[in-house]
Short mmCIF file of C-alpha atoms and ligand atoms in Angstrom, two decimals:
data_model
loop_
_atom_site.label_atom_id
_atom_site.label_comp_id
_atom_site.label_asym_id
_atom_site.label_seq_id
_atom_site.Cartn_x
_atom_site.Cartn_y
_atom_site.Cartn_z
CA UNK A 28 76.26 78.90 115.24
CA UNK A 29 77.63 80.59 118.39
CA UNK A 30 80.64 82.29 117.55
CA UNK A 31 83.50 80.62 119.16
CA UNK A 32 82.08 77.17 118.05
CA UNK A 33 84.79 75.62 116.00
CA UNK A 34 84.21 73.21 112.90
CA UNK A 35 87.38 73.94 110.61
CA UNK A 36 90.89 73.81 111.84
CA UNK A 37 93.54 74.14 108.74
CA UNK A 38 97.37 73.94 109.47
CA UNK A 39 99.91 75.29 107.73
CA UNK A 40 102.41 72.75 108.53
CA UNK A 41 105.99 74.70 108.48
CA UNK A 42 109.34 74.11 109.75
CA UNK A 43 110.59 70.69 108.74
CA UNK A 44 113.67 71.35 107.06
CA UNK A 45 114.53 73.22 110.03
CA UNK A 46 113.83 70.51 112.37
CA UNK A 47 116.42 68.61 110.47
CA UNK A 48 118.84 70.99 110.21
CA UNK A 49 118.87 71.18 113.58
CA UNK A 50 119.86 67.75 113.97
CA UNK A 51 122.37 67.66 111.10
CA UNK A 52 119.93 65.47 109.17
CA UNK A 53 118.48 65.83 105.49
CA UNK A 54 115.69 68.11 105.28
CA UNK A 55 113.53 64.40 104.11
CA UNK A 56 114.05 63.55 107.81
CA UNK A 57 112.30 66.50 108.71
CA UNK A 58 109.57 65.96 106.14
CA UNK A 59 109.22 62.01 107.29
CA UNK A 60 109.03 63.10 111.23
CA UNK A 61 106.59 65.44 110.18
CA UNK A 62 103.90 63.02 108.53
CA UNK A 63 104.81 60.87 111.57
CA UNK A 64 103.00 63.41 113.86
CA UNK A 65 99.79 63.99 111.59
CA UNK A 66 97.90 61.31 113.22
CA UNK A 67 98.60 62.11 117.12
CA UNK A 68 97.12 65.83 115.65
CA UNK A 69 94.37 64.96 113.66
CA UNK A 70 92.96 62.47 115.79
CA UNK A 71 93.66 65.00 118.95
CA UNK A 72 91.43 67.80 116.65
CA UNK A 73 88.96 64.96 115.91
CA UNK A 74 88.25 64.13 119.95
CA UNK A 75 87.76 67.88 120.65
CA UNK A 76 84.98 67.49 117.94
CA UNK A 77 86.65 68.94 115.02
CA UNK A 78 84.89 67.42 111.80
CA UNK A 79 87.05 69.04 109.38
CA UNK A 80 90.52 69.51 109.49
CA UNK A 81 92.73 70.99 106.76
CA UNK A 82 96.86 70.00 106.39
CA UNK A 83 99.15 72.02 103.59
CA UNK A 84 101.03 69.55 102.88
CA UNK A 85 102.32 70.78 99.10
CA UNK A 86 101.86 74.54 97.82
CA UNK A 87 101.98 75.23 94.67
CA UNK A 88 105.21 77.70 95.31
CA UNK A 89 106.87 74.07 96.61
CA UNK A 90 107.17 73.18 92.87
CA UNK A 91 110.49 75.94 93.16
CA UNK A 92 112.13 73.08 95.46
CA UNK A 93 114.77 70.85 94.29
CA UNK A 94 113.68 68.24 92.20
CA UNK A 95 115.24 65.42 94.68
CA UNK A 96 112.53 66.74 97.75
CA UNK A 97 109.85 67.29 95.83
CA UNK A 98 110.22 63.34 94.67
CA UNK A 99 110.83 62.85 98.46
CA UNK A 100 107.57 64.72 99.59
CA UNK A 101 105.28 62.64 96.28
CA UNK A 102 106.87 59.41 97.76
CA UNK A 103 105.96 60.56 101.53
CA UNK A 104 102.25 60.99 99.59
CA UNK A 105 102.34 57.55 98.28
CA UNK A 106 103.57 56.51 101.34
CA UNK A 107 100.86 57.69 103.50
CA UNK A 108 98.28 57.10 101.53
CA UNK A 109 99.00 53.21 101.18
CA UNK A 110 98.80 53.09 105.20
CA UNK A 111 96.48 55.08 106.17
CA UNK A 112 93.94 54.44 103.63
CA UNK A 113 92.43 51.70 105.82
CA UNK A 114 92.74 53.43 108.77
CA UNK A 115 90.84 56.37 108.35
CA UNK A 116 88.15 54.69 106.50
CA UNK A 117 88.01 52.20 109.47
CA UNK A 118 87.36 55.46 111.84
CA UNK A 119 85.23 56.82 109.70
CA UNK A 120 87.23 60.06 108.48
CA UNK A 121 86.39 60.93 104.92
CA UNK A 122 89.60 61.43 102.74
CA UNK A 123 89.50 64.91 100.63
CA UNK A 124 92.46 67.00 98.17
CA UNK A 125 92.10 70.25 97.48
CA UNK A 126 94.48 72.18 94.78
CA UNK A 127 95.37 70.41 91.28
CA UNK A 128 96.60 67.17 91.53
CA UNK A 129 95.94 66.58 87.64
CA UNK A 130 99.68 66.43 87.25
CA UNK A 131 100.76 63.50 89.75
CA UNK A 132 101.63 60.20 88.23
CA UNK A 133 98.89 58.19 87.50
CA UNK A 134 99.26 55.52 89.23
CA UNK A 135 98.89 58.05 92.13
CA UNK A 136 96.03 59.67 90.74
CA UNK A 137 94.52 56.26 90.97
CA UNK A 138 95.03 55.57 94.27
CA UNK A 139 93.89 58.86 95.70
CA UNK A 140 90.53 58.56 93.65
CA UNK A 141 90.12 54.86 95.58
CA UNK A 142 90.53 56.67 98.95
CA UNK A 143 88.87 59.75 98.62
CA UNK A 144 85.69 57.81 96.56
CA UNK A 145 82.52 59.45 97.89
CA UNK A 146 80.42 55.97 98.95
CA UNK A 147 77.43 55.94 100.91
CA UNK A 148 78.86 56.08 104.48
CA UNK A 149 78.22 58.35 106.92
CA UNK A 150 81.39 60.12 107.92
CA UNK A 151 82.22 61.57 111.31
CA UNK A 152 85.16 63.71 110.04
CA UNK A 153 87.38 64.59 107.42
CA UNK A 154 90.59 64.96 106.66
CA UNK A 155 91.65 67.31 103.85
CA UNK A 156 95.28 67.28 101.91
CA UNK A 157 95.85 70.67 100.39
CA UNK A 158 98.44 69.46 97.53
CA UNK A 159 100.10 71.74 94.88
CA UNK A 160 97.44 74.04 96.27
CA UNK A 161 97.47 77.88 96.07
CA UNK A 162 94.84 80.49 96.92
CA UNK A 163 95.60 82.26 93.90
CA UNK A 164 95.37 79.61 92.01
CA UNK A 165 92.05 79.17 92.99
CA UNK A 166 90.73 82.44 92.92
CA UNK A 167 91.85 82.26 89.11
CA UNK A 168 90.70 79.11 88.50
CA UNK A 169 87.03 80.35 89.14
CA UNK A 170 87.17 83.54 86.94
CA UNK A 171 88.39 81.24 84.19
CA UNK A 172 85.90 78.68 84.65
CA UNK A 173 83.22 82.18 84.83
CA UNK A 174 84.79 83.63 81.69
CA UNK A 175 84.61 80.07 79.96
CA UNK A 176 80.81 80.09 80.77
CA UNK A 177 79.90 83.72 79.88
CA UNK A 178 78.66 84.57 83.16
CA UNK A 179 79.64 88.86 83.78
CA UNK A 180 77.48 88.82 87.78
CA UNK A 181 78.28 86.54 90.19
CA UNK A 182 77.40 86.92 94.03
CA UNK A 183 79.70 85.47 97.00
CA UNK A 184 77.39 82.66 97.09
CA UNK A 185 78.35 81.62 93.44
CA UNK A 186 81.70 82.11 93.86
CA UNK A 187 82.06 79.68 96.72
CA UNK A 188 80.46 77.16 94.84
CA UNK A 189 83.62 77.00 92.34
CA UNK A 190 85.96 76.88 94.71
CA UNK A 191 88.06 73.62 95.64
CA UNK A 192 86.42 74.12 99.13
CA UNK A 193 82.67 74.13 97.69
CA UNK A 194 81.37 71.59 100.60
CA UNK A 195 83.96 72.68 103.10
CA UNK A 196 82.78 75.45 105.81
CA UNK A 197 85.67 77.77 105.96
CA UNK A 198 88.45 76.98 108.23
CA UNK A 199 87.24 79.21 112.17
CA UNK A 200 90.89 78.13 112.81
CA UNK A 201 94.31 78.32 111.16
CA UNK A 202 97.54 76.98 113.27
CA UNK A 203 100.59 78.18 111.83
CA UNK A 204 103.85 76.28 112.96
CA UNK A 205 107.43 76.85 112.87
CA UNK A 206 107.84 80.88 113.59
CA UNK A 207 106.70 82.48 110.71
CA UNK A 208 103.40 84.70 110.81
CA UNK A 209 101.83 84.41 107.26
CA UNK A 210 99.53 83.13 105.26
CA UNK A 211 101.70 81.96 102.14
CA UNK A 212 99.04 81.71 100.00
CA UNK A 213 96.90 79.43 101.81
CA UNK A 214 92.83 79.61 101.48
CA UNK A 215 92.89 83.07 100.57
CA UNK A 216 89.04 83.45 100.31
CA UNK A 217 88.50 81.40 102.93
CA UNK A 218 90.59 82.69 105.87
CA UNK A 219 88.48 86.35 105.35
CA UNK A 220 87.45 85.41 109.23
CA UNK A 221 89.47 82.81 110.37
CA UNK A 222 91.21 83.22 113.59
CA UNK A 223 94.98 82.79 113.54
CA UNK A 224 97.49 80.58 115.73
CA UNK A 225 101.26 81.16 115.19
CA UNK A 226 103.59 78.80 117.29
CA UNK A 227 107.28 78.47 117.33
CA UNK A 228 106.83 74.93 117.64
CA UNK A 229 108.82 73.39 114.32
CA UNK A 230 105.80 70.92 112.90
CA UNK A 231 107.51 68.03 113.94
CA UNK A 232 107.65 69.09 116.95
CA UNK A 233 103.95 70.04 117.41
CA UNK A 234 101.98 67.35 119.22
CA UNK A 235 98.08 66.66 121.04
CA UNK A 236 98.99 69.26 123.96
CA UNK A 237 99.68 72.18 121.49
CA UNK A 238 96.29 71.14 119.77
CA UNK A 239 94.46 71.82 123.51
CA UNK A 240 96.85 74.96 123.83
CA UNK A 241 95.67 76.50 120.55
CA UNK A 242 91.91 75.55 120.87
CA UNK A 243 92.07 77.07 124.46
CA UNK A 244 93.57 80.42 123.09
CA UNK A 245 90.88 80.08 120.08
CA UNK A 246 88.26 79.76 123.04
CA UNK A 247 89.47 83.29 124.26
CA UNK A 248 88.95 85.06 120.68
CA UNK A 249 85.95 87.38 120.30
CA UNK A 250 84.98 86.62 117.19
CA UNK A 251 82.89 89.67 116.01
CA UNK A 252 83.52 89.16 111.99
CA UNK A 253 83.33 93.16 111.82
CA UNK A 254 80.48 93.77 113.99
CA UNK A 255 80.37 95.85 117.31
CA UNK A 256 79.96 92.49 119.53
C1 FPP B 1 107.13 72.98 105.39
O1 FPP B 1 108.36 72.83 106.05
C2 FPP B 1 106.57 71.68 105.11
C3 FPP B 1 106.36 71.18 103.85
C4 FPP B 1 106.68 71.94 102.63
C5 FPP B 1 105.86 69.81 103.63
C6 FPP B 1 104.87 69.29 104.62
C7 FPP B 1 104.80 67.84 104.43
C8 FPP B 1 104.66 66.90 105.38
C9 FPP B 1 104.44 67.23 106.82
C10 FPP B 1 104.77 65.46 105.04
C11 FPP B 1 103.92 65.03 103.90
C12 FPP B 1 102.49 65.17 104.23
C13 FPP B 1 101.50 64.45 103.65
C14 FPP B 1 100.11 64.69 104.06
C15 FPP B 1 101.78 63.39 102.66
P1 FPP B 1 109.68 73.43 105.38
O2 FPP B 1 110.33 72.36 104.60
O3 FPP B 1 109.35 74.67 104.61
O4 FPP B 1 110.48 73.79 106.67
P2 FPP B 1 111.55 74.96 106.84
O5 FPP B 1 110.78 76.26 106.77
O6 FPP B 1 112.08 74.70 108.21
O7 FPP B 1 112.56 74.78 105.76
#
């Protein structure tokens, strides 16, 4: 792969609440606007021949958030998964969570195991929902799972394999949105070489001509993953 290919964008969707604020509206506003501009994104990533593209939509520090949004952001879930279910699968984007959803509802739970079903088509991208996700929480996840099976050597190879991401390159490209230039816990073992984006942009603000303005800049990067070229 030549370096400054790209495969994996992952976005770290921030700044709704803000976006409302701004407008004197409740922070759901902010969150609503900002599932409204997921497709004009994904589908922009998709054209530029992105096959896999990454949205953190829940963390697991969002579980600190008043009850009455995190109800708002599981109904925005519901919501979005009842109309885009079709669509994607109609355009031939594969459906994928990563993080532990054990704990949604089950009717929920239902319907994201009828999207995300792995059937025998042949996918041209996909689309994965990081939800009540934490790199920590992964990372700890494994060694548990390791401990539970007596295993005392692993290799990086092995390790992979137990993460959420196992059949997910990692992400060449994460776009951070609304200011703030972190990783908050997102894809810790993935990110070891991922090249970063930070806009201003609040996420539902961010639309297809900040997806050209960020791959452009990635285009620049030299992408030497330690090396002296
Ligand atoms: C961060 O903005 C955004 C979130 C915590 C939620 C992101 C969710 C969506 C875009 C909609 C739901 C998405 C799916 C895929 C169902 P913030 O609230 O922290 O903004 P602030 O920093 O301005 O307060």
């Amino acid at each position: 792969m030549k370096t400054n290919d790209i495969n994996h964008v992952a976005i770290i969707m921030d700044g709704n609440g803000r976006w409302a604020e701004q407008r004197n509206l409740p922070r759901f506003s902010g969150h609503k606007k900002g599932l409204d501009v997921i497709p004009e994104v994904v589908e922009e990533l998709i054209n530029n021949k992105i096959k896999y593209v990454t949205l953190f939509a829940f963390s697991t520090e969002n579980n600190f958030r008043p009850e009455e949004e995190k109800e708002n952001l599981l109904n925005l879930l519901e919501f979005a998964l009842n109309k885009v279910a079709k669509e994607i699968q109609k355009n031939k984007i594969k459906l994928s969570f990563i993080g532990d959803i054990e704990y949604l509802p089950k009717h929920l739970l239902k319907k994201i195991k009828n999207v995300t079903r792995n059937d025998e088509v042949k996918y041209d991208a996909e689309l994965i929902i990081a939800w009540n996700y934490g790199g920590r929480q992964e990372i700890i996840n494994v060694v548990n799972k390791l401990i539970k099976q007596n295993i005392n050597h692993i290799d990086e190879t092995h390790f992979e394999k137990l993460l959420y991401t196992s059949e997910i390159p990692n992400p060449d490209l994460i776009i951070r949105t609304g200011g703030q230039q972190r990783i908050s816990n997102f894809m810790l073992w993935q990110s070891a070489y991922s090249e970063m984006y930070f806009t201003t942009k609040l996420w539902p603000d961010f639309n297809k001509k900040d997806v050209i303005k960020a791959l452009k800049d990635f285009k620049k990067r030299n992408r030497n993953y330690g090396k002296t070229n």
